JSON list of C-alpha atoms in Angstrom, two decimals:
[
{"chain": "A", "resi": 1, "resn": "ARG", "atom": "CA", "xyz": [0.00, 0.00, 0.00]},
{"chain": "A", "resi": 2, "resn": "VAL", "atom": "CA", "xyz": [1.18, 3.48, -0.72]},
{"chain": "A", "resi": 3, "resn": "TYR", "atom": "CA", "xyz": [0.16, 6.12, 1.78]},
{"chain": "A", "resi": 4, "resn": "GLY", "atom": "CA", "xyz": [0.93, 9.80, 1.41]},
{"chain": "A", "resi": 5, "resn": "LEU", "atom": "CA", "xyz": [0.16, 13.25, 2.64]},
{"chain": "A", "resi": 6, "resn": "SER", "atom": "CA", "xyz": [-0.72, 15.93, 0.13]},
{"chain": "A", "resi": 7, "resn": "SER", "atom": "CA", "xyz": [-1.33, 19.58, 0.76]},
{"chain": "A", "resi": 8, "resn": "GLY", "atom": "CA", "xyz": [-4.67, 20.92, -0.30]},
{"chain": "A", "resi": 9, "resn": "THR", "atom": "CA", "xyz": [-5.62, 24.45, -1.32]},
{"chain": "A", "resi": 10, "resn": "SER", "atom": "CA", "xyz": [-6.82, 25.10, 2.23]},
{"chain": "A", "resi": 11, "resn": "GLY", "atom": "CA", "xyz": [-3.31, 24.51, 3.55]},
{"chain": "A", "resi": 12, "resn": "LYS", "atom": "CA", "xyz": [-4.40, 21.34, 5.36]},
{"chain": "A", "resi": 13, "resn": "GLY", "atom": "CA", "xyz": [-2.93, 17.97, 4.44]},
{"chain": "A", "resi": 14, "resn": "ASP", "atom": "CA", "xyz": [-5.03, 15.09, 3.14]},
{"chain": "A", "resi": 15, "resn": "LEU", "atom": "CA", "xyz": [-4.10, 11.48, 3.72]},
{"chain": "A", "resi": 16, "resn": "PHE", "atom": "CA", "xyz": [-4.45, 9.30, 0.64]},
{"chain": "A", "resi": 17, "resn": "LEU", "atom": "CA", "xyz": [-4.07, 5.66, -0.35]},
{"chain": "A", "resi": 18, "resn": "ARG", "atom": "CA", "xyz": [-2.99, 5.08, -3.95]},
{"chain": "A", "resi": 19, "resn": "ASP", "atom": "CA", "xyz": [-3.66, 2.08, -6.14]},
{"chain": "A", "resi": 20, "resn": "VAL", "atom": "CA", "xyz": [-1.11, -0.69, -5.94]},
{"chain": "A", "resi": 21, "resn": "ILE", "atom": "CA", "xyz": [-0.08, -3.13, -8.66]},
{"chain": "A", "resi": 22, "resn": "VAL", "atom": "CA", "xyz": [0.28, -6.73, -7.45]},
{"chain": "A", "resi": 23, "resn": "ASP", "atom": "CA", "xyz": [1.27, -9.41, -9.97]},
{"chain": "A", "resi": 24, "resn": "GLY", "atom": "CA", "xyz": [0.16, -7.20, -12.84]},
{"chain": "A", "resi": 25, "resn": "GLU", "atom": "CA", "xyz": [-3.27, -6.42, -11.34]},
{"chain": "A", "resi": 26, "resn": "VAL", "atom": "CA", "xyz": [-4.24, -2.94, -10.23]},
{"chain": "A", "resi": 27, "resn": "CYS", "atom": "CA", "xyz": [-5.65, -3.06, -6.71]},
{"chain": "A", "resi": 28, "resn": "ALA", "atom": "CA", "xyz": [-7.86, -0.12, -5.87]},
{"chain": "A", "resi": 29, "resn": "ASN", "atom": "CA", "xyz": [-7.63, 0.31, -2.11]},
{"chain": "A", "resi": 30, "resn": "VAL", "atom": "CA", "xyz": [-9.49, -2.08, 0.18]},
{"chain": "A", "resi": 31, "resn": "PRO", "atom": "CA", "xyz": [-12.53, -4.11, -0.87]},
{"chain": "A", "resi": 32, "resn": "VAL", "atom": "CA", "xyz": [-15.96, -2.91, 0.22]},
{"chain": "A", "resi": 33, "resn": "ILE", "atom": "CA", "xyz": [-19.47, -4.34, 0.23]},
{"chain": "A", "resi": 34, "resn": "ALA", "atom": "CA", "xyz": [-22.76, -2.50, 0.77]},
{"chain": "A", "resi": 35, "resn": "LEU", "atom": "CA", "xyz": [-24.98, -4.76, 2.89]},
{"chain": "A", "resi": 36, "resn": "ASP", "atom": "CA", "xyz": [-28.72, -4.12, 2.79]},
{"chain": "A", "resi": 37, "resn": "ASP", "atom": "CA", "xyz": [-29.01, -5.01, 6.49]},
{"chain": "A", "resi": 38, "resn": "ASN", "atom": "CA", "xyz": [-26.48, -6.36, 8.96]},
{"chain": "A", "resi": 39, "resn": "SER", "atom": "CA", "xyz": [-29.13, -7.42, 11.51]},
{"chain": "A", "resi": 40, "resn": "LEU", "atom": "CA", "xyz": [-30.79, -10.69, 10.50]},
{"chain": "A", "resi": 41, "resn": "GLN", "atom": "CA", "xyz": [-33.81, -12.19, 12.28]},
{"chain": "A", "resi": 42, "resn": "VAL", "atom": "CA", "xyz": [-35.23, -15.73, 12.09]},
{"chain": "A", "resi": 43, "resn": "CYS", "atom": "CA", "xyz": [-37.68, -17.81, 14.11]},
{"chain": "A", "resi": 44, "resn": "ARG", "atom": "CA", "xyz": [-36.23, -20.72, 16.01]},
{"chain": "A", "resi": 45, "resn": "GLY", "atom": "CA", "xyz": [-36.00, -23.77, 13.77]},
{"chain": "A", "resi": 46, "resn": "VAL", "atom": "CA", "xyz": [-35.46, -21.77, 10.58]},
{"chain": "A", "resi": 47, "resn": "THR", "atom": "CA", "xyz": [-32.09, -22.93, 9.28]},
{"chain": "A", "resi": 48, "resn": "GLY", "atom": "CA", "xyz": [-31.12, -20.24, 6.84]},
{"chain": "A", "resi": 49, "resn": "THR", "atom": "CA", "xyz": [-31.04, -16.54, 6.13]},
{"chain": "A", "resi": 50, "resn": "ALA", "atom": "CA", "xyz": [-28.83, -14.31, 4.00]},
{"chain": "A", "resi": 51, "resn": "LEU", "atom": "CA", "xyz": [-26.80, -11.13, 3.98]},
{"chain": "A", "resi": 52, "resn": "THR", "atom": "CA", "xyz": [-27.93, -9.31, 0.84]},
{"chain": "A", "resi": 53, "resn": "TYR", "atom": "CA", "xyz": [-25.79, -6.70, -0.86]},
{"chain": "A", "resi": 54, "resn": "MET", "atom": "CA", "xyz": [-26.23, -4.22, -3.68]},
{"chain": "A", "resi": 55, "resn": "THR", "atom": "CA", "xyz": [-22.63, -3.26, -4.49]},
{"chain": "A", "resi": 56, "resn": "GLU", "atom": "CA", "xyz": [-19.25, -4.83, -3.93]},
{"chain": "A", "resi": 57, "resn": "SER", "atom": "CA", "xyz": [-15.62, -4.46, -4.91]},
{"chain": "A", "resi": 58, "resn": "ALA", "atom": "CA", "xyz": [-14.47, -7.78, -3.51]},
{"chain": "A", "resi": 59, "resn": "ASP", "atom": "CA", "xyz": [-13.87, -11.25, -4.91]},
{"chain": "A", "resi": 60, "resn": "SER", "atom": "CA", "xyz": [-14.38, -13.52, -1.90]},
{"chain": "A", "resi": 61, "resn": "TYR", "atom": "CA", "xyz": [-15.85, -13.67, 1.58]},
{"chain": "A", "resi": 62, "resn": "ALA", "atom": "CA", "xyz": [-15.49, -15.60, 4.83]},
{"chain": "A", "resi": 63, "resn": "ILE", "atom": "CA", "xyz": [-17.64, -15.65, 7.98]},
{"chain": "A", "resi": 64, "resn": "ASN", "atom": "CA", "xyz": [-16.37, -15.96, 11.54]},
{"chain": "A", "resi": 65, "resn": "PHE", "atom": "CA", "xyz": [-18.83, -16.38, 14.43]},
{"chain": "A", "resi": 66, "resn": "ASP", "atom": "CA", "xyz": [-17.95, -15.54, 18.04]},
{"chain": "A", "resi": 67, "resn": "LEU", "atom": "CA", "xyz": [-17.67, -18.23, 20.73]},
{"chain": "A", "resi": 68, "resn": "ALA", "atom": "CA", "xyz": [-21.25, -17.79, 21.97]},
{"chain": "A", "resi": 69, "resn": "ALA", "atom": "CA", "xyz": [-22.60, -18.39, 18.46]},
{"chain": "A", "resi": 70, "resn": "GLU", "atom": "CA", "xyz": [-20.29, -21.36, 17.90]},
{"chain": "A", "resi": 71, "resn": "GLY", "atom": "CA", "xyz": [-21.49, -22.77, 21.25]},
{"chain": "A", "resi": 72, "resn": "GLN", "atom": "CA", "xyz": [-25.01, -22.85, 19.74]},
{"chain": "A", "resi": 73, "resn": "GLY", "atom": "CA", "xyz": [-23.81, -24.65, 16.62]},
{"chain": "A", "resi": 74, "resn": "PHE", "atom": "CA", "xyz": [-23.04, -21.77, 14.23]},
{"chain": "A", "resi": 75, "resn": "VAL", "atom": "CA", "xyz": [-20.14, -22.78, 11.98]},
{"chain": "A", "resi": 76, "resn": "ASP", "atom": "CA", "xyz": [-17.50, -20.48, 10.49]},
{"chain": "A", "resi": 77, "resn": "VAL", "atom": "CA", "xyz": [-17.31, -20.32, 6.68]},
{"chain": "A", "resi": 78, "resn": "GLY", "atom": "CA", "xyz": [-13.93, -20.37, 4.94]},
{"chain": "A", "resi": 79, "resn": "SER", "atom": "CA", "xyz": [-13.10, -18.37, 1.85]},
{"chain": "A", "resi": 80, "resn": "MET", "atom": "CA", "xyz": [-15.88, -18.54, -0.76]},
{"chain": "A", "resi": 81, "resn": "SER", "atom": "CA", "xyz": [-16.29, -16.78, -4.11]},
{"chain": "A", "resi": 82, "resn": "LEU", "atom": "CA", "xyz": [-18.45, -13.69, -4.03]},
{"chain": "A", "resi": 83, "resn": "ASN", "atom": "CA", "xyz": [-21.12, -13.33, -6.72]},
{"chain": "A", "resi": 84, "resn": "ALA", "atom": "CA", "xyz": [-21.48, -10.08, -8.64]},
{"chain": "A", "resi": 85, "resn": "ALA", "atom": "CA", "xyz": [-23.90, -7.63, -7.03]},
{"chain": "A", "resi": 86, "resn": "PRO", "atom": "CA", "xyz": [-26.76, -7.60, -6.40]},
{"chain": "A", "resi": 87, "resn": "SER", "atom": "CA", "xyz": [-26.71, -10.94, -4.65]},
{"chain": "A", "resi": 88, "resn": "SER", "atom": "CA", "xyz": [-26.65, -12.54, -1.22]},
{"chain": "A", "resi": 89, "resn": "ILE", "atom": "CA", "xyz": [-24.38, -14.49, 1.09]},
{"chain": "A", "resi": 90, "resn": "PRO", "atom": "CA", "xyz": [-26.07, -17.50, 2.72]},
{"chain": "A", "resi": 91, "resn": "VAL", "atom": "CA", "xyz": [-25.92, -17.74, 6.51]},
{"chain": "A", "resi": 92, "resn": "THR", "atom": "CA", "xyz": [-26.73, -21.14, 8.02]},
{"chain": "A", "resi": 93, "resn": "VAL", "atom": "CA", "xyz": [-28.60, -21.06, 11.33]},
{"chain": "A", "resi": 94, "resn": "PRO", "atom": "CA", "xyz": [-28.54, -24.18, 13.54]},
{"chain": "A", "resi": 95, "resn": "ALA", "atom": "CA", "xyz": [-32.07, -25.57, 14.01]},
{"chain": "A", "resi": 96, "resn": "GLY", "atom": "CA", "xyz": [-31.48, -25.97, 17.74]},
{"chain": "A", "resi": 97, "resn": "ALA", "atom": "CA", "xyz": [-30.01, -22.51, 18.41]},
{"chain": "A", "resi": 98, "resn": "ALA", "atom": "CA", "xyz": [-31.58, -21.00, 21.51]},
{"chain": "A", "resi": 99, "resn": "PRO", "atom": "CA", "xyz": [-33.39, -17.68, 21.17]},
{"chain": "A", "resi": 100, "resn": "GLY", "atom": "CA", "xyz": [-30.87, -14.84, 21.39]},
{"chain": "A", "resi": 101, "resn": "VAL", "atom": "CA", "xyz": [-28.59, -12.54, 19.41]},
{"chain": "A", "resi": 102, "resn": "TYR", "atom": "CA", "xyz": [-25.45, -14.04, 17.86]},
{"chain": "A", "resi": 103, "resn": "ASN", "atom": "CA", "xyz": [-22.48, -12.12, 16.46]},
{"chain": "A", "resi": 104, "resn": "GLY", "atom": "CA", "xyz": [-20.57, -12.76, 13.28]},
{"chain": "A", "resi": 105, "resn": "THR", "atom": "CA", "xyz": [-17.92, -11.02, 11.21]},
{"chain": "A", "resi": 106, "resn": "LEU", "atom": "CA", "xyz": [-18.10, -11.00, 7.42]},
{"chain": "A", "resi": 107, "resn": "THR", "atom": "CA", "xyz": [-14.64, -10.56, 5.86]},
{"chain": "A", "resi": 108, "resn": "VAL", "atom": "CA", "xyz": [-14.52, -9.59, 2.20]},
{"chain": "A", "resi": 109, "resn": "SER", "atom": "CA", "xyz": [-11.23, -9.82, 0.26]},
{"chain": "A", "resi": 110, "resn": "ASN", "atom": "CA", "xyz": [-9.88, -8.97, -3.17]},
{"chain": "A", "resi": 111, "resn": "THR", "atom": "CA", "xyz": [-7.32, -10.84, -5.26]},
{"chain": "A", "resi": 112, "resn": "CYS", "atom": "CA", "xyz": [-4.56, -8.51, -4.07]},
{"chain": "A", "resi": 113, "resn": "GLY", "atom": "CA", "xyz": [-4.92, -9.81, -0.53]},
{"chain": "A", "resi": 114, "resn": "PHE", "atom": "CA", "xyz": [-6.61, -6.74, 0.96]},
{"chain": "A", "resi": 115, "resn": "SER", "atom": "CA", "xyz": [-9.63, -7.36, 3.20]},
{"chain": "A", "resi": 116, "resn": "SER", "atom": "CA", "xyz": [-12.35, -5.54, 5.13]},
{"chain": "A", "resi": 117, "resn": "ASP", "atom": "CA", "xyz": [-14.46, -6.72, 8.07]},
{"chain": "A", "resi": 118, "resn": "TYR", "atom": "CA", "xyz": [-18.18, -6.11, 8.61]},
{"chain": "A", "resi": 119, "resn": "ALA", "atom": "CA", "xyz": [-19.97, -7.02, 11.85]},
{"chain": "A", "resi": 120, "resn": "PHE", "atom": "CA", "xyz": [-23.43, -8.57, 11.65]},
{"chain": "A", "resi": 121, "resn": "THR", "atom": "CA", "xyz": [-25.91, -10.23, 13.99]},
{"chain": "A", "resi": 122, "resn": "VAL", "atom": "CA", "xyz": [-28.36, -13.10, 13.71]},
{"chain": "A", "resi": 123, "resn": "GLU", "atom": "CA", "xyz": [-31.27, -12.86, 16.13]},
{"chain": "A", "resi": 124, "resn": "VAL", "atom": "CA", "xyz": [-33.12, -16.12, 16.75]},
{"chain": "A", "resi": 125, "resn": "TRP", "atom": "CA", "xyz": [-36.67, -15.49, 17.95]},
{"chain": "A", "resi": 126, "resn": "ALA", "atom": "CA", "xyz": [-38.58, -17.89, 20.19]},
{"chain": "A", "resi": 127, "resn": "LEU", "atom": "CA", "xyz": [-41.49, -19.52, 18.41]},
{"chain": "A", "resi": 128, "resn": "PRO", "atom": "CA", "xyz": [-44.79, -17.84, 19.22]},
{"chain": "A", "resi": 129, "resn": "THR", "atom": "CA", "xyz": [-47.41, -19.71, 21.22]},
{"chain": "A", "resi": 130, "resn": "ALA", "atom": "CA", "xyz": [-51.18, -19.27, 21.57]},
{"chain": "A", "resi": 131, "resn": "VAL", "atom": "CA", "xyz": [-53.72, -20.67, 24.02]},
{"chain": "A", "resi": 132, "resn": "LEU", "atom": "CA", "xyz": [-57.47, -20.17, 23.56]},
{"chain": "A", "resi": 133, "resn": "SER", "atom": "CA", "xyz": [-59.73, -19.63, 26.52]},
{"chain": "A", "resi": 134, "resn": "GLY", "atom": "CA", "xyz": [-63.38, -18.82, 27.01]},
{"chain": "A", "resi": 135, "resn": "ASP", "atom": "CA", "xyz": [-66.70, -20.60, 27.12]},
{"chain": "A", "resi": 136, "resn": "GLN", "atom": "CA", "xyz": [-69.79, -18.73, 26.01]},
{"chain": "A", "resi": 137, "resn": "THR", "atom": "CA", "xyz": [-73.43, -19.53, 25.58]},
{"chain": "A", "resi": 138, "resn": "ILE", "atom": "CA", "xyz": [-75.02, -17.37, 22.91]},
{"chain": "A", "resi": 139, "resn": "CYS", "atom": "CA", "xyz": [-78.34, -17.29, 21.09]},
{"chain": "A", "resi": 140, "resn": "ASN", "atom": "CA", "xyz": [-78.60, -18.18, 17.42]},
{"chain": "A", "resi": 141, "resn": "GLU", "atom": "CA", "xyz": [-77.11, -15.48, 15.17]},
{"chain": "A", "resi": 142, "resn": "ASP", "atom": "CA", "xyz": [-75.35, -13.75, 18.11]},
{"chain": "A", "resi": 143, "resn": "VAL", "atom": "CA", "xyz": [-71.65, -13.00, 17.99]},
{"chain": "A", "resi": 144, "resn": "ALA", "atom": "CA", "xyz": [-69.14, -14.64, 20.31]},
{"chain": "A", "resi": 145, "resn": "ALA", "atom": "CA", "xyz": [-65.61, -13.70, 21.29]},
{"chain": "A", "resi": 146, "resn": "LEU", "atom": "CA", "xyz": [-62.74, -15.80, 22.64]},
{"chain": "A", "resi": 147, "resn": "THR", "atom": "CA", "xyz": [-59.61, -14.77, 24.46]},
{"chain": "A", "resi": 148, "resn": "VAL", "atom": "CA", "xyz": [-56.20, -15.89, 23.29]},
{"chain": "A", "resi": 149, "resn": "GLY", "atom": "CA", "xyz": [-52.98, -15.79, 25.31]},
{"chain": "A", "resi": 150, "resn": "LEU", "atom": "CA", "xyz": [-50.06, -15.11, 22.97]},
{"chain": "A", "resi": 151, "resn": "THR", "atom": "CA", "xyz": [-46.29, -15.16, 23.39]},
{"chain": "A", "resi": 152, "resn": "GLY", "atom": "CA", "xyz": [-43.64, -13.95, 20.99]},
{"chain": "A", "resi": 153, "resn": "ALA", "atom": "CA", "xyz": [-43.45, -10.79, 18.95]},
{"chain": "A", "resi": 154, "resn": "SER", "atom": "CA", "xyz": [-46.62, -9.20, 17.59]},
{"chain": "A", "resi": 155, "resn": "PRO", "atom": "CA", "xyz": [-48.33, -8.90, 15.24]},
{"chain": "A", "resi": 156, "resn": "TRP", "atom": "CA", "xyz": [-49.50, -12.49, 14.90]},
{"chain": "A", "resi": 157, "resn": "ASN", "atom": "CA", "xyz": [-51.38, -14.18, 12.06]},
{"chain": "A", "resi": 158, "resn": "LEU", "atom": "CA", "xyz": [-53.78, -16.65, 13.60]},
{"chain": "A", "resi": 159, "resn": "THR", "atom": "CA", "xyz": [-56.28, -19.06, 11.99]},
{"chain": "A", "resi": 160, "resn": "LEU", "atom": "CA", "xyz": [-59.01, -20.99, 13.82]},
{"chain": "A", "resi": 161, "resn": "SER", "atom": "CA", "xyz": [-60.37, -24.44, 12.99]},
{"chain": "A", "resi": 162, "resn": "ASP", "atom": "CA", "xyz": [-63.40, -22.94, 11.18]},
{"chain": "A", "resi": 163, "resn": "ALA", "atom": "CA", "xyz": [-60.97, -21.04, 8.87]},
{"chain": "A", "resi": 164, "resn": "THR", "atom": "CA", "xyz": [-61.62, -17.70, 10.60]},
{"chain": "A", "resi": 165, "resn": "ASN", "atom": "CA", "xyz": [-58.44, -15.72, 10.01]},
{"chain": "A", "resi": 166, "resn": "TYR", "atom": "CA", "xyz": [-56.98, -12.93, 12.19]},
{"chain": "A", "resi": 167, "resn": "PRO", "atom": "CA", "xyz": [-54.12, -11.35, 10.20]},
{"chain": "A", "resi": 168, "resn": "GLY", "atom": "CA", "xyz": [-52.00, -8.77, 12.00]},
{"chain": "A", "resi": 169, "resn": "LEU", "atom": "CA", "xyz": [-53.46, -9.59, 15.44]},
{"chain": "A", "resi": 170, "resn": "VAL", "atom": "CA", "xyz": [-52.02, -7.41, 18.23]},
{"chain": "A", "resi": 171, "resn": "GLY", "atom": "CA", "xyz": [-54.62, -7.88, 20.99]},
{"chain": "A", "resi": 172, "resn": "SER", "atom": "CA", "xyz": [-55.98, -10.85, 22.90]},
{"chain": "A", "resi": 173, "resn": "THR", "atom": "CA", "xyz": [-59.64, -10.87, 21.81]},
{"chain": "A", "resi": 174, "resn": "LEU", "atom": "CA", "xyz": [-60.88, -12.93, 18.89]},
{"chain": "A", "resi": 175, "resn": "GLY", "atom": "CA", "xyz": [-64.26, -11.49, 18.01]},
{"chain": "A", "resi": 176, "resn": "GLY", "atom": "CA", "xyz": [-66.72, -11.94, 15.19]},
{"chain": "A", "resi": 177, "resn": "LEU", "atom": "CA", "xyz": [-67.42, -15.63, 15.78]},
{"chain": "A", "resi": 178, "resn": "THR", "atom": "CA", "xyz": [-70.92, -16.68, 14.68]},
{"chain": "A", "resi": 179, "resn": "PRO", "atom": "CA", "xyz": [-71.33, -20.42, 15.22]},
{"chain": "A", "resi": 180, "resn": "ASN", "atom": "CA", "xyz": [-74.64, -22.01, 14.14]},
{"chain": "A", "resi": 181, "resn": "ALA", "atom": "CA", "xyz": [-74.31, -24.82, 16.67]},
{"chain": "A", "resi": 182, "resn": "THR", "atom": "CA", "xyz": [-72.14, -25.83, 19.61]},
{"chain": "A", "resi": 183, "resn": "THR", "atom": "CA", "xyz": [-68.60, -25.33, 18.32]},
{"chain": "A", "resi": 184, "resn": "VAL", "atom": "CA", "xyz": [-65.20, -26.10, 19.79]},
{"chain": "A", "resi": 185, "resn": "TYR", "atom": "CA", "xyz": [-62.52, -23.88, 18.27]},
{"chain": "A", "resi": 186, "resn": "THR", "atom": "CA", "xyz": [-58.85, -24.77, 17.99]},
{"chain": "A", "resi": 187, "resn": "ILE", "atom": "CA", "xyz": [-55.92, -22.86, 16.55]},
{"chain": "A", "resi": 188, "resn": "THR", "atom": "CA", "xyz": [-54.77, -24.38, 13.26]},
{"chain": "A", "resi": 189, "resn": "SER", "atom": "CA", "xyz": [-51.97, -21.95, 12.46]},
{"chain": "A", "resi": 190, "resn": "LEU", "atom": "CA", "xyz": [-50.01, -19.20, 14.13]}
]
């Protein structure tokens, strides 16, 4: 690398890094990558996500997880070829990783041997749960409501056994139920 100090018109010096030629190839400074987001989130049991990027000036990448992440089964990735942008870098998430935030470092390199590090996190969310409660006696054509106890991050998308759907649910009341006979409701998806 060639570093220098040049004087500008303001009388202040500017530090610069000039291109270097290595084995006949011009190396323009250090490689960079523009990640769309360096904070990834997945639900527990989901085994993959990706670091997406729009621009890059690198040829390869590697991933190094910290000890806490490795203790949950995250595995470091050795040097891999980097696809032309836009693209993504796969990140494998262990199915049994406990809910929490795990740290990794993405290292991008160019053919001249220069590299740059980028910190990122993978947050594993606990799976949501739901429990229905309530017992109502209503007259024909009346409307009933049930209460649901929910865990995890809202909003939830919940479907009952009669196909009643509650997209974007943030509260604990499931209203608008109009059974024509005695009906036992269960949750079929969350």
